[in-house]
Amino acid sequence: MRSLAQFLQPPATPLPPKQIQSTTISKCIKFSRRELAISTSSSVLLLLGSQAIEPLNLSRARADELPPDNPDKTEPEQEPSRKIEYCSNQIVTKRAFLEVSVDGEPIGRIVIGLYGDSAPFGSSRFSNLVSGAAGVSYRRKDFVRIMPNYVQHGGLRSYGVDAELAKNTGRTMAIDNLVDEWEKQSEMCQGTKNVATSVSLIVRDPSKPPPKMKLVARGGKLEIDQEEVGKDVNGTEFTIALKDSPELDASALVIGSVLEGMDVVEKLSQVKTVKENTSSPYFRAAKLIGDKRAVVAERGFNRPYSKVKITNCGLME
């Protein structure tokens, strides 16, 4: 009877395949906590590595898809050579001379070659002042500064007789074109522009402070105007460089060079001058509080004690 009951008992229901697999895995695979931690960290590193490699492969693919550079675009490569050609290959178009004296004693003649192609306005301004075509000239005008690297001529005055004579001939002392040439020269020429033997016109004053705003009454109305501080240069002062003078690049336009007579410039540079005393604490304090005596004293620094004049000047054929 018992055997008949066992025979009539329904067979056990078979487990689904997934449950068998999970049961088998749960029974057969047993990891320790240490092994589980190591395997987890390895999986994370593998995942991060695949994500890091994927953008690299993508960037390489994009680089391969980019079209090659256009071989016709050669302007940036030619620009430096154009700059070098503009600065180095200076052609002398005119020659001028200056005869200099110290306290009435002639010391010699300086011959200057002018760059009419690279600095047409500057060389034209200088040649007109040397020849007297502008109504005024450099004759009987003084050198006002003797520096270790260069000597500076005072040029003409923007007021008084010089200005009236220039006005009578229809000439002006505007420096707009000179400033444009200076900006072009600063852009095209790299390195020091005012090298030894260079002759330059001073076209701007880098030490001049910006203008101040002030309120003025005009025609019964109040208007805002700019108060000019100091005086502007008029483009007639010039310098002759004894040595390379990078300090002049911020204010002077190179218009030529000395062809003959550098020994005369050397003699001129040996004239005794007023000693510069800007390191004095008294001068610094006076300038700080705006004492006019400090301004007057500063203008006198490096001025020659002797009268250094241009006795004669002109153009050479």
mmCIF file of C-alpha atoms in Angstrom:
data_model
loop_
_atom_site.group_PDB
_atom_site.id
_atom_site.type_symbol
_atom_site.label_atom_id
_atom_site.label_comp_id
_atom_site.label_asym_id
_atom_site.label_seq_id
_atom_site.Cartn_x
_atom_site.Cartn_y
_atom_site.Cartn_z
ATOM 1 C CA MET A 1 0.000 0.000 0.000
ATOM 2 C CA ARG A 2 2.869 2.350 0.910
ATOM 3 C CA SER A 3 4.667 1.541 -2.301
ATOM 4 C CA LEU A 4 1.485 2.258 -4.222
ATOM 5 C CA ALA A 5 1.312 5.735 -2.577
ATOM 6 C CA GLN A 6 4.874 6.408 -3.563
ATOM 7 C CA PHE A 7 4.118 5.347 -7.087
ATOM 8 C CA LEU A 8 1.009 7.515 -7.329
ATOM 9 C CA GLN A 9 2.844 10.684 -5.934
ATOM 10 C CA PRO A 10 3.240 13.256 -8.714
ATOM 11 C CA PRO A 11 6.748 13.851 -9.956
ATOM 12 C CA ALA A 12 8.625 16.910 -8.749
ATOM 13 C CA THR A 13 8.187 19.978 -10.923
ATOM 14 C CA PRO A 14 11.444 20.725 -12.813
ATOM 15 C CA LEU A 15 13.057 24.136 -12.160
ATOM 16 C CA PRO A 16 13.302 26.616 -15.015
ATOM 17 C CA PRO A 17 16.680 26.873 -16.726
ATOM 18 C CA LYS A 18 17.455 30.395 -15.332
ATOM 19 C CA GLN A 19 16.711 29.332 -11.771
ATOM 20 C CA ILE A 20 18.912 26.239 -12.206
ATOM 21 C CA GLN A 21 21.734 28.437 -13.527
ATOM 22 C CA SER A 22 21.462 30.966 -10.685
ATOM 23 C CA THR A 23 21.220 28.209 -8.136
ATOM 24 C CA THR A 24 24.245 26.471 -9.583
ATOM 25 C CA ILE A 25 26.263 29.721 -9.640
ATOM 26 C CA SER A 26 25.247 30.602 -6.098
ATOM 27 C CA LYS A 27 26.292 27.173 -4.926
ATOM 28 C CA CYS A 28 29.487 26.777 -6.927
ATOM 29 C CA ILE A 29 30.968 30.331 -6.986
ATOM 30 C CA LYS A 30 31.948 31.714 -3.659
ATOM 31 C CA PHE A 31 34.242 34.805 -3.456
ATOM 32 C CA SER A 32 35.872 36.257 -0.438
ATOM 33 C CA ARG A 33 35.463 39.939 0.303
ATOM 34 C CA ARG A 34 39.065 40.679 -0.716
ATOM 35 C CA GLU A 35 38.699 38.928 -4.083
ATOM 36 C CA LEU A 36 35.408 40.717 -4.712
ATOM 37 C CA ALA A 37 36.985 44.111 -3.987
ATOM 38 C CA ILE A 38 39.914 43.420 -6.325
ATOM 39 C CA SER A 39 37.655 42.287 -9.151
ATOM 40 C CA THR A 40 35.377 45.317 -8.700
ATOM 41 C CA SER A 41 38.264 47.797 -8.826
ATOM 42 C CA SER A 42 39.708 46.060 -11.884
ATOM 43 C CA SER A 43 36.373 46.346 -13.661
ATOM 44 C CA VAL A 44 36.169 50.077 -12.857
ATOM 45 C CA LEU A 45 39.705 50.684 -14.154
ATOM 46 C CA LEU A 46 38.924 48.749 -17.319
ATOM 47 C CA LEU A 47 35.793 50.822 -17.855
ATOM 48 C CA LEU A 48 37.594 54.127 -17.312
ATOM 49 C CA GLY A 49 40.405 53.072 -19.643
ATOM 50 C CA SER A 50 37.984 52.308 -22.429
ATOM 51 C CA GLN A 51 36.286 55.687 -21.938
ATOM 52 C CA ALA A 52 39.647 57.506 -22.044
ATOM 53 C CA ILE A 53 40.756 55.748 -25.219
ATOM 54 C CA GLU A 54 37.491 56.418 -27.015
ATOM 55 C CA PRO A 55 37.858 60.263 -27.230
ATOM 56 C CA LEU A 56 41.452 59.806 -28.374
ATOM 57 C CA ASN A 57 40.358 57.565 -31.206
ATOM 58 C CA LEU A 58 37.570 60.010 -32.012
ATOM 59 C CA SER A 59 39.984 62.953 -32.194
ATOM 60 C CA ARG A 60 42.286 60.957 -34.466
ATOM 61 C CA ALA A 61 39.378 60.127 -36.710
ATOM 62 C CA ARG A 62 38.358 63.784 -36.883
ATOM 63 C CA ALA A 63 41.940 64.799 -37.660
ATOM 64 C CA ASP A 64 41.973 62.299 -40.507
ATOM 65 C CA GLU A 65 38.729 63.732 -41.834
ATOM 66 C CA LEU A 66 40.007 67.334 -41.869
ATOM 67 C CA PRO A 67 41.040 68.586 -45.304
ATOM 68 C CA PRO A 68 44.725 69.423 -45.840
ATOM 69 C CA ASP A 69 45.837 73.032 -45.511
ATOM 70 C CA ASN A 70 45.544 75.174 -48.575
ATOM 71 C CA PRO A 71 49.016 75.381 -50.128
ATOM 72 C CA ASP A 72 48.123 78.691 -51.810
ATOM 73 C CA LYS A 73 48.086 80.566 -48.462
ATOM 74 C CA THR A 74 51.742 81.629 -48.185
ATOM 75 C CA GLU A 75 51.236 85.225 -46.981
ATOM 76 C CA PRO A 76 52.168 84.566 -43.314
ATOM 77 C CA GLU A 77 55.437 82.963 -44.438
ATOM 78 C CA GLN A 78 56.281 85.898 -46.715
ATOM 79 C CA GLU A 79 55.419 88.582 -44.159
ATOM 80 C CA PRO A 80 58.647 88.295 -42.092
ATOM 81 C CA SER A 81 60.766 88.534 -45.240
ATOM 82 C CA ARG A 82 58.855 91.643 -46.291
ATOM 83 C CA LYS A 83 59.536 93.165 -42.875
ATOM 84 C CA ILE A 84 63.247 92.433 -43.123
ATOM 85 C CA GLU A 85 63.361 93.859 -46.643
ATOM 86 C CA TYR A 86 61.556 97.035 -45.548
ATOM 87 C CA CYS A 87 63.960 97.668 -42.656
ATOM 88 C CA SER A 88 67.293 96.537 -44.050
ATOM 89 C CA ASN A 89 67.236 97.556 -47.715
ATOM 90 C CA GLN A 90 67.106 101.322 -47.210
ATOM 91 C CA ILE A 91 67.809 103.329 -50.355
ATOM 92 C CA VAL A 92 69.350 106.796 -50.078
ATOM 93 C CA THR A 93 67.412 109.152 -52.366
ATOM 94 C CA LYS A 94 68.876 112.500 -51.213
ATOM 95 C CA ARG A 95 71.959 113.727 -49.422
ATOM 96 C CA ALA A 96 72.103 116.652 -47.010
ATOM 97 C CA PHE A 97 74.923 118.287 -45.054
ATOM 98 C CA LEU A 98 75.207 120.017 -41.697
ATOM 99 C CA GLU A 99 78.167 122.194 -40.709
ATOM 100 C CA VAL A 100 78.539 122.361 -36.929
ATOM 101 C CA SER A 101 80.442 124.715 -34.615
ATOM 102 C CA VAL A 102 81.115 124.753 -30.869
ATOM 103 C CA ASP A 103 81.309 128.241 -29.341
ATOM 104 C CA GLY A 104 81.887 129.650 -32.827
ATOM 105 C CA GLU A 105 84.698 127.217 -33.704
ATOM 106 C CA PRO A 106 83.895 124.943 -36.690
ATOM 107 C CA ILE A 107 84.339 121.239 -35.933
ATOM 108 C CA GLY A 108 83.419 119.788 -39.334
ATOM 109 C CA ARG A 109 80.653 118.653 -41.686
ATOM 110 C CA ILE A 110 78.108 115.833 -41.345
ATOM 111 C CA VAL A 111 76.712 114.242 -44.519
ATOM 112 C CA ILE A 112 73.320 112.550 -44.134
ATOM 113 C CA GLY A 113 71.602 110.165 -46.558
ATOM 114 C CA LEU A 114 67.783 110.382 -46.552
ATOM 115 C CA TYR A 115 65.423 107.426 -47.106
ATOM 116 C CA GLY A 116 62.882 108.944 -49.463
ATOM 117 C CA ASP A 117 61.213 105.616 -50.307
ATOM 118 C CA SER A 118 60.599 104.177 -46.842
ATOM 119 C CA ALA A 119 59.986 107.532 -45.073
ATOM 120 C CA PRO A 120 58.810 109.987 -47.760
ATOM 121 C CA PHE A 121 57.117 112.508 -45.448
ATOM 122 C CA GLY A 122 59.914 112.470 -42.895
ATOM 123 C CA SER A 123 62.719 112.851 -45.439
ATOM 124 C CA SER A 124 60.756 115.589 -47.226
ATOM 125 C CA ARG A 125 60.272 117.494 -43.957
ATOM 126 C CA PHE A 126 63.986 117.260 -43.153
ATOM 127 C CA SER A 127 65.165 118.202 -46.659
ATOM 128 C CA ASN A 128 62.848 121.251 -46.738
ATOM 129 C CA LEU A 129 64.196 122.429 -43.384
ATOM 130 C CA VAL A 130 67.793 121.848 -44.429
ATOM 131 C CA SER A 131 67.412 123.663 -47.760
ATOM 132 C CA GLY A 132 65.197 126.451 -46.433
ATOM 133 C CA ALA A 133 62.320 125.595 -48.788
ATOM 134 C CA ALA A 134 59.935 125.643 -45.809
ATOM 135 C CA GLY A 135 60.677 129.343 -45.219
ATOM 136 C CA VAL A 136 62.815 128.458 -42.210
ATOM 137 C CA SER A 137 65.873 126.259 -41.773
ATOM 138 C CA TYR A 138 68.201 124.702 -39.228
ATOM 139 C CA ARG A 139 70.784 127.461 -39.659
ATOM 140 C CA ARG A 140 71.880 129.056 -36.373
ATOM 141 C CA LYS A 141 69.785 126.555 -34.394
ATOM 142 C CA ASP A 142 71.262 124.732 -31.392
ATOM 143 C CA PHE A 143 71.778 121.150 -30.298
ATOM 144 C CA VAL A 144 69.958 121.001 -26.965
ATOM 145 C CA ARG A 145 70.757 117.552 -25.528
ATOM 146 C CA ILE A 146 73.843 115.378 -25.513
ATOM 147 C CA MET A 147 73.072 111.899 -24.250
ATOM 148 C CA PRO A 148 75.409 108.902 -23.930
ATOM 149 C CA ASN A 149 73.823 107.206 -26.978
ATOM 150 C CA TYR A 150 72.715 110.131 -29.134
ATOM 151 C CA VAL A 151 72.710 113.892 -29.661
ATOM 152 C CA GLN A 152 69.513 115.895 -30.146
ATOM 153 C CA HIS A 153 68.890 119.088 -32.078
ATOM 154 C CA GLY A 154 66.254 121.500 -30.777
ATOM 155 C CA GLY A 155 64.572 122.032 -34.137
ATOM 156 C CA LEU A 156 62.274 124.980 -34.737
ATOM 157 C CA ARG A 157 59.790 126.675 -32.453
ATOM 158 C CA SER A 158 56.061 126.252 -32.982
ATOM 159 C CA TYR A 159 55.539 129.920 -32.125
ATOM 160 C CA GLY A 160 57.176 133.261 -32.835
ATOM 161 C CA VAL A 161 59.303 134.022 -35.868
ATOM 162 C CA ASP A 162 59.782 130.408 -36.974
ATOM 163 C CA ALA A 163 56.050 129.718 -37.051
ATOM 164 C CA GLU A 164 55.288 132.987 -38.861
ATOM 165 C CA LEU A 165 57.908 132.360 -41.546
ATOM 166 C CA ALA A 166 56.578 128.836 -42.119
ATOM 167 C CA LYS A 167 53.013 130.163 -42.306
ATOM 168 C CA ASN A 168 53.957 132.786 -44.905
ATOM 169 C CA THR A 169 55.150 130.048 -47.266
ATOM 170 C CA GLY A 170 51.974 128.029 -46.788
ATOM 171 C CA ARG A 171 53.769 125.386 -44.717
ATOM 172 C CA THR A 172 52.480 123.897 -41.497
ATOM 173 C CA MET A 173 54.172 121.986 -38.705
ATOM 174 C CA ALA A 174 51.512 119.287 -38.545
ATOM 175 C CA ILE A 175 52.930 115.870 -37.737
ATOM 176 C CA ASP A 176 49.988 113.617 -38.667
ATOM 177 C CA ASN A 177 51.751 112.026 -41.644
ATOM 178 C CA LEU A 178 54.946 111.665 -39.639
ATOM 179 C CA VAL A 179 53.122 109.781 -36.899
ATOM 180 C CA ASP A 180 51.562 107.465 -39.500
ATOM 181 C CA GLU A 181 55.001 106.707 -40.919
ATOM 182 C CA TRP A 182 56.362 106.086 -37.428
ATOM 183 C CA GLU A 183 53.528 103.637 -36.692
ATOM 184 C CA LYS A 184 54.194 101.787 -39.947
ATOM 185 C CA GLN A 185 57.907 101.647 -39.191
ATOM 186 C CA SER A 186 57.240 100.338 -35.681
ATOM 187 C CA GLU A 187 54.988 97.616 -37.100
ATOM 188 C CA MET A 188 57.184 96.516 -39.996
ATOM 189 C CA CYS A 189 60.622 96.708 -38.390
ATOM 190 C CA GLN A 190 61.489 94.334 -35.579
ATOM 191 C CA GLY A 191 64.190 95.023 -33.023
ATOM 192 C CA THR A 192 65.959 98.362 -32.564
ATOM 193 C CA LYS A 193 65.151 100.924 -35.250
ATOM 194 C CA ASN A 194 67.462 103.713 -34.066
ATOM 195 C CA VAL A 195 70.769 101.940 -34.569
ATOM 196 C CA ALA A 196 74.162 103.638 -34.639
ATOM 197 C CA THR A 197 74.503 106.449 -37.270
ATOM 198 C CA SER A 198 70.689 106.704 -37.650
ATOM 199 C CA VAL A 199 69.104 110.122 -38.116
ATOM 200 C CA SER A 200 65.543 110.460 -36.807
ATOM 201 C CA LEU A 201 62.802 113.043 -36.419
ATOM 202 C CA ILE A 202 61.069 113.190 -33.048
ATOM 203 C CA VAL A 203 57.350 112.837 -33.800
ATOM 204 C CA ARG A 204 55.865 112.227 -30.347
ATOM 205 C CA ASP A 205 56.627 112.711 -26.668
ATOM 206 C CA PRO A 206 56.234 109.403 -24.803
ATOM 207 C CA SER A 207 56.705 111.115 -21.420
ATOM 208 C CA LYS A 208 53.825 113.519 -21.946
ATOM 209 C CA PRO A 209 50.842 112.647 -19.700
ATOM 210 C CA PRO A 210 47.366 112.275 -21.235
ATOM 211 C CA PRO A 211 45.221 115.440 -21.440
ATOM 212 C CA LYS A 212 42.986 116.306 -18.495
ATOM 213 C CA MET A 213 39.272 117.073 -18.804
ATOM 214 C CA LYS A 214 38.130 120.520 -17.677
ATOM 215 C CA LEU A 215 34.950 122.639 -17.758
ATOM 216 C CA VAL A 216 35.125 125.849 -19.853
ATOM 217 C CA ALA A 217 32.598 128.571 -20.738
ATOM 218 C CA ARG A 218 32.044 129.204 -24.452
ATOM 219 C CA GLY A 219 29.280 131.338 -25.900
ATOM 220 C CA GLY A 220 27.454 131.456 -22.591
ATOM 221 C CA LYS A 221 27.499 127.665 -22.251
ATOM 222 C CA LEU A 222 29.613 125.289 -20.230
ATOM 223 C CA GLU A 223 31.501 122.711 -22.269
ATOM 224 C CA ILE A 224 33.924 119.928 -21.434
ATOM 225 C CA ASP A 225 37.311 120.417 -23.038
ATOM 226 C CA GLN A 226 40.744 118.803 -22.833
ATOM 227 C CA GLU A 227 43.492 120.612 -21.011
ATOM 228 C CA GLU A 228 46.809 120.122 -22.765
ATOM 229 C CA VAL A 229 49.647 119.279 -20.412
ATOM 230 C CA GLY A 230 53.052 120.326 -21.696
ATOM 231 C CA LYS A 231 53.776 121.109 -25.359
ATOM 232 C CA ASP A 232 53.553 118.829 -28.348
ATOM 233 C CA VAL A 233 56.511 118.203 -30.606
ATOM 234 C CA ASN A 234 56.340 119.725 -34.086
ATOM 235 C CA GLY A 235 58.365 117.174 -36.040
ATOM 236 C CA THR A 236 61.446 119.395 -36.515
ATOM 237 C CA GLU A 237 63.665 118.113 -33.689
ATOM 238 C CA PHE A 238 66.057 115.424 -34.845
ATOM 239 C CA THR A 239 68.570 113.037 -33.308
ATOM 240 C CA ILE A 240 71.807 111.415 -34.468
ATOM 241 C CA ALA A 241 72.537 108.064 -32.834
ATOM 242 C CA LEU A 242 76.088 107.429 -31.622
ATOM 243 C CA LYS A 243 75.184 103.886 -30.555
ATOM 244 C CA ASP A 244 72.124 101.691 -30.795
ATOM 245 C CA SER A 245 69.389 103.691 -29.027
ATOM 246 C CA PRO A 246 66.264 101.587 -28.400
ATOM 247 C CA GLU A 247 64.992 104.319 -26.047
ATOM 248 C CA LEU A 248 64.312 106.462 -29.135
ATOM 249 C CA ASP A 249 62.091 103.888 -30.855
ATOM 250 C CA ALA A 250 59.038 105.046 -28.884
ATOM 251 C CA SER A 251 59.278 108.625 -30.158
ATOM 252 C CA ALA A 252 61.538 108.971 -33.211
ATOM 253 C CA LEU A 253 61.029 108.198 -36.910
ATOM 254 C CA VAL A 254 64.175 107.025 -38.709
ATOM 255 C CA ILE A 255 64.582 109.092 -41.896
ATOM 256 C CA GLY A 256 68.222 108.487 -42.813
ATOM 257 C CA SER A 257 71.746 107.768 -41.652
ATOM 258 C CA VAL A 258 75.122 109.471 -41.444
ATOM 259 C CA LEU A 259 77.232 108.757 -44.532
ATOM 260 C CA GLU A 260 80.222 110.895 -43.574
ATOM 261 C CA GLY A 261 81.288 112.814 -40.495
ATOM 262 C CA MET A 262 80.664 110.465 -37.570
ATOM 263 C CA ASP A 263 83.936 111.807 -36.143
ATOM 264 C CA VAL A 264 82.232 115.207 -35.998
ATOM 265 C CA VAL A 265 79.327 113.690 -34.079
ATOM 266 C CA GLU A 266 81.848 112.110 -31.676
ATOM 267 C CA LYS A 267 83.441 115.542 -31.060
ATOM 268 C CA LEU A 268 79.997 116.996 -30.470
ATOM 269 C CA SER A 269 79.194 114.294 -27.921
ATOM 270 C CA GLN A 270 82.292 115.191 -25.867
ATOM 271 C CA VAL A 271 81.036 118.681 -25.032
ATOM 272 C CA LYS A 272 80.436 119.078 -21.290
ATOM 273 C CA THR A 273 76.794 119.071 -20.243
ATOM 274 C CA VAL A 274 74.651 119.788 -17.200
ATOM 275 C CA LYS A 275 74.818 116.750 -14.954
ATOM 276 C CA GLU A 276 71.589 114.821 -14.555
ATOM 277 C CA ASN A 277 70.450 114.824 -10.936
ATOM 278 C CA THR A 278 67.198 112.892 -10.985
ATOM 279 C CA SER A 279 68.417 110.586 -8.202
ATOM 280 C CA SER A 280 68.573 113.436 -5.693
ATOM 281 C CA PRO A 281 65.941 113.095 -2.923
ATOM 282 C CA TYR A 282 65.356 116.862 -3.037
ATOM 283 C CA PHE A 283 64.606 116.727 -6.767
ATOM 284 C CA ARG A 284 62.287 113.750 -6.319
ATOM 285 C CA ALA A 285 60.385 115.479 -3.519
ATOM 286 C CA ALA A 286 60.069 118.711 -5.537
ATOM 287 C CA LYS A 287 58.794 116.851 -8.591
ATOM 288 C CA LEU A 288 56.373 114.838 -6.486
ATOM 289 C CA ILE A 289 54.679 117.957 -5.093
ATOM 290 C CA GLY A 290 54.626 119.624 -8.527
ATOM 291 C CA ASP A 291 57.285 122.264 -7.878
ATOM 292 C CA LYS A 292 57.919 124.151 -11.137
ATOM 293 C CA ARG A 293 61.575 124.520 -10.273
ATOM 294 C CA ALA A 294 61.953 120.755 -10.632
ATOM 295 C CA VAL A 295 60.396 120.919 -14.114
ATOM 296 C CA VAL A 296 62.783 123.708 -15.159
ATOM 297 C CA ALA A 297 65.750 121.836 -13.727
ATOM 298 C CA GLU A 298 64.768 118.643 -15.553
ATOM 299 C CA ARG A 299 64.663 120.489 -18.867
ATOM 300 C CA GLY A 300 68.230 121.613 -18.269
ATOM 301 C CA PHE A 301 69.645 118.137 -17.694
ATOM 302 C CA ASN A 302 72.152 116.994 -20.362
ATOM 303 C CA ARG A 303 72.179 120.400 -22.032
ATOM 304 C CA PRO A 304 75.623 121.465 -23.297
ATOM 305 C CA TYR A 305 77.373 124.324 -21.526
ATOM 306 C CA SER A 306 78.783 125.475 -24.852
ATOM 307 C CA LYS A 307 76.823 126.797 -27.827
ATOM 308 C CA VAL A 308 76.641 123.948 -30.331
ATOM 309 C CA LYS A 309 75.094 125.344 -33.521
ATOM 310 C CA ILE A 310 74.486 124.437 -37.133
ATOM 311 C CA THR A 311 76.231 127.252 -38.995
ATOM 312 C CA ASN A 312 75.292 126.077 -42.483
ATOM 313 C CA CYS A 313 73.165 123.351 -44.042
ATOM 314 C CA GLY A 314 71.690 122.341 -47.368
ATOM 315 C CA LEU A 315 71.149 119.591 -49.957
ATOM 316 C CA MET A 316 73.894 117.992 -52.014
ATOM 317 C CA GLU A 317 73.564 117.040 -55.655
#
